Backbone as CSV, one residue per row, in Angstrom:
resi,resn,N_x,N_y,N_z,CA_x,CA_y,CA_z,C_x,C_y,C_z
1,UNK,-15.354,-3.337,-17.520,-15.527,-4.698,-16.990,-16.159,-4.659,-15.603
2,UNK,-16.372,-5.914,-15.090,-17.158,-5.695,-13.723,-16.176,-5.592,-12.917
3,UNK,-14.787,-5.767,-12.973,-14.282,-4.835,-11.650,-14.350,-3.218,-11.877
4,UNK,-14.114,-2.511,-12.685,-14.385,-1.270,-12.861,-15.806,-0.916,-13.100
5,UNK,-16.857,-1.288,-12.779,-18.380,-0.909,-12.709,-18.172,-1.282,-11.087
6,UNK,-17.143,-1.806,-10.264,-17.330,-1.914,-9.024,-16.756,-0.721,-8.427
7,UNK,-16.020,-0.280,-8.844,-14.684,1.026,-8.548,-15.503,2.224,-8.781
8,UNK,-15.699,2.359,-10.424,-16.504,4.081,-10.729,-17.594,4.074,-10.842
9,UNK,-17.938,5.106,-10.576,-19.172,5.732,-10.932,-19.250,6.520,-11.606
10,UNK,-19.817,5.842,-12.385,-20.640,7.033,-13.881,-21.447,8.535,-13.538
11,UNK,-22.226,8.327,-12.690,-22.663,9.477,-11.712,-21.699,10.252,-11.193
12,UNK,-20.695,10.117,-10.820,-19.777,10.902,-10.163,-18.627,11.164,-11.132
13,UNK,-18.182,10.512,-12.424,-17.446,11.015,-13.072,-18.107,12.109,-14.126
14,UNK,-19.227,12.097,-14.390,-20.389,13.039,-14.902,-19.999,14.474,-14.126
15,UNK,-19.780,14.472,-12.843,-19.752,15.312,-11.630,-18.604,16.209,-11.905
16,UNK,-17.323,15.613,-12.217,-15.680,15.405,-11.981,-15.353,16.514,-13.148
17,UNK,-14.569,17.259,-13.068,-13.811,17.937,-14.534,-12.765,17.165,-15.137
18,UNK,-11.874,16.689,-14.022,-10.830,15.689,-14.621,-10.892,14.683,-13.339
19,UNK,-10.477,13.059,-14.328,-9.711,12.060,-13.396,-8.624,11.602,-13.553
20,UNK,-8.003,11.783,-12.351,-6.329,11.544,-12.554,-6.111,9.902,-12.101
21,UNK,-5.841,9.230,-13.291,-5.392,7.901,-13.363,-4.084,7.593,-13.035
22,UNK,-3.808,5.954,-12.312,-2.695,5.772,-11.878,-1.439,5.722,-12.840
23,UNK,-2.096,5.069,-14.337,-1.266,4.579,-15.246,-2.125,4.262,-16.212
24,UNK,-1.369,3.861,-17.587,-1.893,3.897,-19.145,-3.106,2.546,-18.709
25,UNK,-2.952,1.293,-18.272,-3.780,0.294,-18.345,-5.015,0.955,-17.503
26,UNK,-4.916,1.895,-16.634,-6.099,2.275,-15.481,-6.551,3.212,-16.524
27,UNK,-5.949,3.992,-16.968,-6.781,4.847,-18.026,-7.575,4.095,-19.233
28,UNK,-6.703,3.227,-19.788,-7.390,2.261,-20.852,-8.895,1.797,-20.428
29,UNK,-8.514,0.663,-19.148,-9.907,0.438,-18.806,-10.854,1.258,-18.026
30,UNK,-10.484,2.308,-17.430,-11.838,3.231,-17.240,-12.259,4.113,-18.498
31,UNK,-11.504,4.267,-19.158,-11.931,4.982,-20.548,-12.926,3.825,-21.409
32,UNK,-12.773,3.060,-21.431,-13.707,2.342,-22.108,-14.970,1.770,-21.617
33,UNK,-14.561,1.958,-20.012,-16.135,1.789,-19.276,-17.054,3.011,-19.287
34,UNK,-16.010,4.027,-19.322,-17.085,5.323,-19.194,-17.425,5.743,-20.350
35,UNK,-16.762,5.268,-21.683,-17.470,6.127,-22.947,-16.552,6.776,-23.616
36,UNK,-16.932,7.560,-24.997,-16.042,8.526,-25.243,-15.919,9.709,-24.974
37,UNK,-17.173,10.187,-24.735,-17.288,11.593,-23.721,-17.209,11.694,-22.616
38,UNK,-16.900,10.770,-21.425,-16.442,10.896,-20.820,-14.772,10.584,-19.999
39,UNK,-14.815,9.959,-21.469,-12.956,9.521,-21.233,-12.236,10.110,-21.506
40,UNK,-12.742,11.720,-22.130,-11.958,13.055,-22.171,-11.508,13.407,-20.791
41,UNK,-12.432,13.154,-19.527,-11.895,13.541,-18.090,-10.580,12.962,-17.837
42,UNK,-10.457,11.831,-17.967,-9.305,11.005,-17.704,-7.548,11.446,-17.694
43,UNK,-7.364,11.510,-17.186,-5.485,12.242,-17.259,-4.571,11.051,-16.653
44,UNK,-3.789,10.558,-17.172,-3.016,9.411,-17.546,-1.782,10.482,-16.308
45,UNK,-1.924,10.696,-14.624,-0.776,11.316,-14.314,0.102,10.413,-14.131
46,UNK,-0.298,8.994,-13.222,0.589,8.518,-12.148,0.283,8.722,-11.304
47,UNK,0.892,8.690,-9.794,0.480,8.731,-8.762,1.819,9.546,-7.811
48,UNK,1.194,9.962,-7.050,2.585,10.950,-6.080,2.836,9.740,-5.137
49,UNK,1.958,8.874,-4.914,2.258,7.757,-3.743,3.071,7.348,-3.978
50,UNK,3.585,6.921,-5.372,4.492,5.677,-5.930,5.744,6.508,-6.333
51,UNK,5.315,8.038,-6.911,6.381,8.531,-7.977,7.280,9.331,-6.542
52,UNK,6.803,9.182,-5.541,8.238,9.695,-4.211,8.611,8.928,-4.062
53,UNK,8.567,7.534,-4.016,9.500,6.457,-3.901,10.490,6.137,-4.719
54,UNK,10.761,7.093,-5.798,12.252,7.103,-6.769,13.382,7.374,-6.045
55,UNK,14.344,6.433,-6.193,15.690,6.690,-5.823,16.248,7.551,-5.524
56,UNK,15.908,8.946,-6.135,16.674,10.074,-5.472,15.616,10.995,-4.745
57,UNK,14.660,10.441,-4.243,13.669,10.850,-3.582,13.859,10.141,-1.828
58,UNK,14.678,9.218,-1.938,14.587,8.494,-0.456,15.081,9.199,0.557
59,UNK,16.045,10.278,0.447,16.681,10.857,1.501,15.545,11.750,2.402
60,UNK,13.912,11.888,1.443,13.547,12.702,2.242,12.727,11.884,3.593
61,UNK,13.190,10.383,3.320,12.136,9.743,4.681,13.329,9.389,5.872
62,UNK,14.717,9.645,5.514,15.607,9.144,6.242,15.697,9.687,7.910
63,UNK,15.249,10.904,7.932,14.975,12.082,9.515,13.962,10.523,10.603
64,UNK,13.060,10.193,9.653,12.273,9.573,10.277,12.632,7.898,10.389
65,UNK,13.110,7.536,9.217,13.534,6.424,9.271,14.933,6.275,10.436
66,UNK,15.284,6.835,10.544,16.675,6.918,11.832,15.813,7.003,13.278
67,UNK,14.797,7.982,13.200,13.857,7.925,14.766,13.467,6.897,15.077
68,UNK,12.746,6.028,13.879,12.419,4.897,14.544,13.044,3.776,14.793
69,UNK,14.365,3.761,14.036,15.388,2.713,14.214,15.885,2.925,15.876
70,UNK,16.114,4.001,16.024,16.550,3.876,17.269,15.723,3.767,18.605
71,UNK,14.142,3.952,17.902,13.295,3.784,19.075,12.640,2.259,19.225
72,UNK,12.981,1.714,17.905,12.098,0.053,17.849,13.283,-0.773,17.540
73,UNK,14.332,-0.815,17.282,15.676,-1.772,16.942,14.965,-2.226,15.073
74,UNK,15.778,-3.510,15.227,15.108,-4.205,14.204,14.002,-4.666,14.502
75,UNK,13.096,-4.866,13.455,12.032,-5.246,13.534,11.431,-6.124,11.950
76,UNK,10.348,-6.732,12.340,9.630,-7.051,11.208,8.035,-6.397,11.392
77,UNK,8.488,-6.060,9.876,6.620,-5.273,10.121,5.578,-5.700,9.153
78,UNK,4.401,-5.653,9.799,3.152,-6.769,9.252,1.978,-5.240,9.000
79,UNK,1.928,-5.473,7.764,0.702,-4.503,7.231,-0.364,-5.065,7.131
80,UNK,-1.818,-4.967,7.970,-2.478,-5.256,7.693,-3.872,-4.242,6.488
81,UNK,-4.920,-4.965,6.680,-5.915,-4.552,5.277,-7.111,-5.257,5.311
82,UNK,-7.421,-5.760,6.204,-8.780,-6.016,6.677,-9.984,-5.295,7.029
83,UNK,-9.978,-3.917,7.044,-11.143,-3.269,7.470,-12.236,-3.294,6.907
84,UNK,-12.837,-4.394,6.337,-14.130,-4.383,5.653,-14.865,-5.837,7.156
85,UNK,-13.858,-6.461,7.188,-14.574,-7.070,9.023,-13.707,-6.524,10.211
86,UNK,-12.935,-5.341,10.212,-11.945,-5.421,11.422,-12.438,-4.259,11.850
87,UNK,-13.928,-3.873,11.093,-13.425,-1.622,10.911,-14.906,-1.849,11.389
88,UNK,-15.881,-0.368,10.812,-17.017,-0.004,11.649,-18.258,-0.736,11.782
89,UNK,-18.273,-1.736,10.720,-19.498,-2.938,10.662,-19.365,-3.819,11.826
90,UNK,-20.917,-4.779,12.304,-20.637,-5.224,13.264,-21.014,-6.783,12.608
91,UNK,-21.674,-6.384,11.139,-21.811,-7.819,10.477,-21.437,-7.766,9.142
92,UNK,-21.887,-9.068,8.709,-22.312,-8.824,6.914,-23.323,-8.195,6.148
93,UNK,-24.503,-8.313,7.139,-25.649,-7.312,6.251,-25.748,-5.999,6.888
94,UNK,-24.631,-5.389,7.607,-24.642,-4.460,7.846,-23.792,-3.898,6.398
95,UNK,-22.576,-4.621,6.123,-21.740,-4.091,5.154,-22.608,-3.655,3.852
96,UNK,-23.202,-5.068,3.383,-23.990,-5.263,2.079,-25.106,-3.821,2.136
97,UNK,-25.833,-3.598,2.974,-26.878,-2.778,3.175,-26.067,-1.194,2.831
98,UNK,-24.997,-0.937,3.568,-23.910,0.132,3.470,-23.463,0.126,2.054
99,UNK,-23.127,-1.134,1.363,-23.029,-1.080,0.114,-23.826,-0.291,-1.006
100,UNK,-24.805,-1.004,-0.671,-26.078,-1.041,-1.670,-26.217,0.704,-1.437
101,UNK,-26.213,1.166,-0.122,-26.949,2.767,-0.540,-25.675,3.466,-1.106
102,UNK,-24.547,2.828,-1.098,-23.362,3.886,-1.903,-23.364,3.602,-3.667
103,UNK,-24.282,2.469,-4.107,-24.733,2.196,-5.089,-23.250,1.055,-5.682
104,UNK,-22.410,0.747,-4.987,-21.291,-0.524,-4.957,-22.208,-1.550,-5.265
105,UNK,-23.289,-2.117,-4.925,-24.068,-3.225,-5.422,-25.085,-2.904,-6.135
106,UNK,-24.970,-3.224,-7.075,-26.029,-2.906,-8.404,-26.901,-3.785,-8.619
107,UNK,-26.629,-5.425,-8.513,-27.581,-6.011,-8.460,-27.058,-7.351,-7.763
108,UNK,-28.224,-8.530,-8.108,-27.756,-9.868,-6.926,-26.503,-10.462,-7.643
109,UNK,-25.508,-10.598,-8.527,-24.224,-10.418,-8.860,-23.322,-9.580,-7.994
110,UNK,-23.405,-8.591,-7.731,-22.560,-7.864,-6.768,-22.463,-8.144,-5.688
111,UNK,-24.112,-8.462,-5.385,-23.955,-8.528,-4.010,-23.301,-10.263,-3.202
112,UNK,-23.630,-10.555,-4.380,-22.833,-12.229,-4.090,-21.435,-12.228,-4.369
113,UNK,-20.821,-11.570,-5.213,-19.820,-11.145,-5.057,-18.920,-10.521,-3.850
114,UNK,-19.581,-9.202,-3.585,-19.231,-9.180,-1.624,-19.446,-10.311,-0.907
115,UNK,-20.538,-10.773,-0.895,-20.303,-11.875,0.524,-19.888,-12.855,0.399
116,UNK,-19.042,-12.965,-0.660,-17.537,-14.309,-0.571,-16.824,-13.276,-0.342
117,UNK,-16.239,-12.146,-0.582,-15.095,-11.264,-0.679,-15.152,-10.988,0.779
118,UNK,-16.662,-10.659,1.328,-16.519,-10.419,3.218,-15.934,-11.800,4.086
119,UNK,-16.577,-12.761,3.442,-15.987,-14.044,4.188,-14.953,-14.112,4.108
120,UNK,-14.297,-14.390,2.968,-12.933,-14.757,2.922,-11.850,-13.768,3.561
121,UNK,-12.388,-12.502,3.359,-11.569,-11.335,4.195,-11.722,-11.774,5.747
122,UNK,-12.558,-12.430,6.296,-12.743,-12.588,7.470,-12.098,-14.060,7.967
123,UNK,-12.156,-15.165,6.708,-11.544,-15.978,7.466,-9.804,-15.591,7.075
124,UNK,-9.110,-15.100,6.049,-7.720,-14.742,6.157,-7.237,-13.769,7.442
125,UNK,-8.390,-12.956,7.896,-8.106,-12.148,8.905,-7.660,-12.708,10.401
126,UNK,-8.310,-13.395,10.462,-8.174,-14.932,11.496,-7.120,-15.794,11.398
127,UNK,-6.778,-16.109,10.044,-5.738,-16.917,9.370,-3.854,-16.000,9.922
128,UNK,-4.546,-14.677,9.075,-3.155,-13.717,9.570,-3.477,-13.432,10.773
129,UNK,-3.783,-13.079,11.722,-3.394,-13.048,13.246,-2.766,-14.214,13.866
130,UNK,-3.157,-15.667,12.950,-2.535,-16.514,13.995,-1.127,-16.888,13.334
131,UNK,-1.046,-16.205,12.486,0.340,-16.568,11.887,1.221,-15.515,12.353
132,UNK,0.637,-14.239,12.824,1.213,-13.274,13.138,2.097,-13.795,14.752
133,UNK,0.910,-14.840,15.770,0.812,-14.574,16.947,2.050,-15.890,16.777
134,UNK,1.691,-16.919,15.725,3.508,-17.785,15.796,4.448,-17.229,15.511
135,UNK,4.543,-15.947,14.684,5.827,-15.933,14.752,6.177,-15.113,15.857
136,UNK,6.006,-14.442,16.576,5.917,-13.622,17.654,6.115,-14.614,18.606
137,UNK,5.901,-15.707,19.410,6.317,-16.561,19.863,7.815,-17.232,19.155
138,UNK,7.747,-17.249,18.199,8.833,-18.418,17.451,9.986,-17.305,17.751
139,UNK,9.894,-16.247,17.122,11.096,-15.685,17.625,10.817,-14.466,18.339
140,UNK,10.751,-14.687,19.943,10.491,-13.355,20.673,11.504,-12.569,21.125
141,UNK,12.586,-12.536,20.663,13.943,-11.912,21.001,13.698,-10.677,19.496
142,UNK,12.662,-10.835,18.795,12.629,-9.624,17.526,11.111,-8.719,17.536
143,UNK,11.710,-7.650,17.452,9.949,-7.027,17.391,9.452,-6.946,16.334
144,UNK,7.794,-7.051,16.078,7.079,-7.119,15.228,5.945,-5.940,15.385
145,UNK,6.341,-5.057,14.177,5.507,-4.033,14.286,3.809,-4.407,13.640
146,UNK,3.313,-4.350,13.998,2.186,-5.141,13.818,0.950,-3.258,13.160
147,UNK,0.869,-3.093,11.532,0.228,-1.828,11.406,-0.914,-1.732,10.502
148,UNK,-2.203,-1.454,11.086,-3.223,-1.715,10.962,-3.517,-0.483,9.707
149,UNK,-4.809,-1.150,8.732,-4.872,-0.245,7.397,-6.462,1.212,8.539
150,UNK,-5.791,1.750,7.638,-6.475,3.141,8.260,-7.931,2.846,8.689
151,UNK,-9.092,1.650,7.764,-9.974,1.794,8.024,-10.457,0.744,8.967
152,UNK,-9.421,-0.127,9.564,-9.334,-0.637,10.819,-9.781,-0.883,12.014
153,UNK,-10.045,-0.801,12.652,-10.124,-0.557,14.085,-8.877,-0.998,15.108
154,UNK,-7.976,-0.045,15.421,-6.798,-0.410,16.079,-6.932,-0.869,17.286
155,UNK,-8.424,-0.707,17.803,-8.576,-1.470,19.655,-8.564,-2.925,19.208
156,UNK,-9.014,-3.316,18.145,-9.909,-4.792,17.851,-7.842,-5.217,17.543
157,UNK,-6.945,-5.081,17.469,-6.140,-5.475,17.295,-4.974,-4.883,18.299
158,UNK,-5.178,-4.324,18.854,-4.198,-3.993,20.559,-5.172,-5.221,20.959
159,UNK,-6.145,-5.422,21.158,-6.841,-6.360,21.959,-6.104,-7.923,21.801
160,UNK,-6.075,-7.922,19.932,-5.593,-9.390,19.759,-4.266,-9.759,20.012
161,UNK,-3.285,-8.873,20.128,-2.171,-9.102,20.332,-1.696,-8.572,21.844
162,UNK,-2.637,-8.424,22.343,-2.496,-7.920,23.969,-1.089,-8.978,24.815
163,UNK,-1.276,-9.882,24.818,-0.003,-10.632,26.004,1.256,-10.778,24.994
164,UNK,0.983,-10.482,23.604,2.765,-10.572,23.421,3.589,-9.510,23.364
165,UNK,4.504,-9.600,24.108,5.565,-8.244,24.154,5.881,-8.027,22.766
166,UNK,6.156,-8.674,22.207,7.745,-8.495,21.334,6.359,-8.012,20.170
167,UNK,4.950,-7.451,20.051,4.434,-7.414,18.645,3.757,-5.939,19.370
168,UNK,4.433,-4.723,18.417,3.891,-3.639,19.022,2.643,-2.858,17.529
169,UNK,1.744,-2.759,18.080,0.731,-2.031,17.300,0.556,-0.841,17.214
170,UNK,0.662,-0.100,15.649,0.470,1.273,15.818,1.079,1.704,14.047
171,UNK,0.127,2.705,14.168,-0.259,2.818,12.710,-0.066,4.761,12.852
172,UNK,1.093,5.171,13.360,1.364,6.388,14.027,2.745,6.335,12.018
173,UNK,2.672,7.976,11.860,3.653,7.961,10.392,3.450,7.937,8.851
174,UNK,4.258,8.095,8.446,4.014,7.569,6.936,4.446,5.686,6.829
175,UNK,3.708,5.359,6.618,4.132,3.595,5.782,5.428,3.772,5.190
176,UNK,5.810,4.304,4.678,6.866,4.075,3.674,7.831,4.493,4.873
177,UNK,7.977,4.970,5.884,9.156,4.896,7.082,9.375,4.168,7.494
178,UNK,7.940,3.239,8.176,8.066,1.655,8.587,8.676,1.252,7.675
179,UNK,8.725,0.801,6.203,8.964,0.256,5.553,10.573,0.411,4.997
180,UNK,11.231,1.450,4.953,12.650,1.378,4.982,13.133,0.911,6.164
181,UNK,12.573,1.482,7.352,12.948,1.363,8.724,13.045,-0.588,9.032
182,UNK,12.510,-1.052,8.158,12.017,-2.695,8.651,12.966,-3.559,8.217
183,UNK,13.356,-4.277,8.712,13.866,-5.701,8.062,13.355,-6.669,6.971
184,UNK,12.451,-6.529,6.693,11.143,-7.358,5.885,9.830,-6.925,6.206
185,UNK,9.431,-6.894,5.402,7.868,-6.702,5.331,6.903,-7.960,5.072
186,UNK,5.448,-8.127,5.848,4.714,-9.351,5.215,3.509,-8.378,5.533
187,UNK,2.724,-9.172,4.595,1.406,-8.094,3.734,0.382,-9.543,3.156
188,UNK,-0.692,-9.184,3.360,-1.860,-10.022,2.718,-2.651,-8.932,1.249
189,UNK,-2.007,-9.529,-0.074,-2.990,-8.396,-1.196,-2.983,-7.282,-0.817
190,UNK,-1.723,-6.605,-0.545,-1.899,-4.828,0.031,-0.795,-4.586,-0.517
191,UNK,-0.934,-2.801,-0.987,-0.567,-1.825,-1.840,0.487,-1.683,-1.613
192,UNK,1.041,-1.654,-0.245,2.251,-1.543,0.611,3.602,-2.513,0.186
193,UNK,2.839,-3.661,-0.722,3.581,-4.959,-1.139,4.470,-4.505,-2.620
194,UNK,3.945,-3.091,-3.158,4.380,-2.487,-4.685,5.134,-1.489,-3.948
195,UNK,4.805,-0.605,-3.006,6.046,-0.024,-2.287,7.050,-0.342,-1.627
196,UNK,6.643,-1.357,-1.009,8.199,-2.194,-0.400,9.250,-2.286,-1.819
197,UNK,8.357,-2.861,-3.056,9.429,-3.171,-3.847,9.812,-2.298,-4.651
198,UNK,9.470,-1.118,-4.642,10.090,0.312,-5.132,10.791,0.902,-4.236
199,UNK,10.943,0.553,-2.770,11.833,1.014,-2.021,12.901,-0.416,-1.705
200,UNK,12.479,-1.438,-2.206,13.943,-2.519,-2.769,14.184,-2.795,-0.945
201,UNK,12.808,-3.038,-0.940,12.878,-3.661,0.640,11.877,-5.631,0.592
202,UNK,12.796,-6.471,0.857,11.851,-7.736,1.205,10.331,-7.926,1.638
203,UNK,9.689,-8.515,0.693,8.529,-8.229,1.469,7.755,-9.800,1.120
204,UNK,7.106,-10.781,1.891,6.654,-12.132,2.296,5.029,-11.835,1.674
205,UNK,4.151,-12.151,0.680,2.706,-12.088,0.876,1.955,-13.617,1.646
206,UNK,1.367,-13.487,2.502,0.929,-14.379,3.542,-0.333,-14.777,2.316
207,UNK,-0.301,-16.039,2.312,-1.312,-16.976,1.379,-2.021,-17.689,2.066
């Protein structure tokens, strides 16, 4: 389907000896985008991201989850996932152009496709900071760990949250420490929102 002609590449699974899929539906539909000779690559593992978050797997984040309890109190922590306007582009046809030579845009369908997906990432990005910056006011007696997705830019967001105390930025750890370590979690469409709830922690998606 056209989200998976957006994801793989046929060129590069050609390349690959095996691909290790998250689960039976991710194998289903890349197996049928890539063919039958090439849906022999495919290996139905799972994922180590998700499969350490089993119940008798939690004791191994607890060393860390105790450090930061005692270094941040309670807190609420905000995952962000914006780096397609927050990260190394300085526009939209910088992105699209970056696109196009990684071969992500195939034709004027795709590429119209990104530039609603860049906008709208850009106006929710705007949307979640200022929802971030009320509640941080509304209740400033609680800290708000405020943790930016890897491909980010963490100055462009120390910058935005510069005068409030109580919202500290930093993307220092494993996620899944913040995330036991937290009181609640809030997340915009991020991955972090399926681990909170395998680690049976609250988590808010900002709409």
């Amino acid at each position: 389907n056209d989200y998976i002609s957006r994801r793989i590449s046929i060129e590069n699974l050609k390349k690959l000896e095996y691909y290790f899929s998250w689960g039976s539906r991710n194998t289903s539909d890349i197996s049928n985008f890539a063919g039958k000779k090439l849906s022999k690559k495919i290996i139905d593992s799972g994922h180590p991201r998700m499969e350490i978050l089993s119940n008798k797997n939690r004791s191994l984040f607890m060393d860390e989850v105790d450090c930061i309890k005692k270094e941040v109190g309670k807190f609420i922590l905000v995952n962000s996932r914006f780096g397609i306007v927050n990260g190394r582009f300085k526009n939209t046809d910088e992105i699209i152009t970056y696109y196009k030579k990684l071969k992500k845009i195939k034709n004027l369908t795709h590429e119209n496709y990104w530039r609603k997906y860049i906008n709208l990432s850009r106006e929710i990005s705007r949307e979640f900071s200022f929802a971030v910056k009320f509640l941080a006011k509304s209740i400033p007696e609680v800290n708000i760990v405020f943790r930016p997705h890897p491909s980010e830019s963490i100055d462009f967001w120390e910058s935005e949250f510069d005068i409030y105390p109580n919202i500290i930025v930093s993307r220092i750890g494993d996620v899944n420490n913040w995330i036991i370590a937290s009181e609640v979690m809030i997340h915009n469409n991020c991955t972090t929102s399926i681990e909170s709830t395998m680690l049976s922690k609250p988590c808010i998606s900002f709409r």
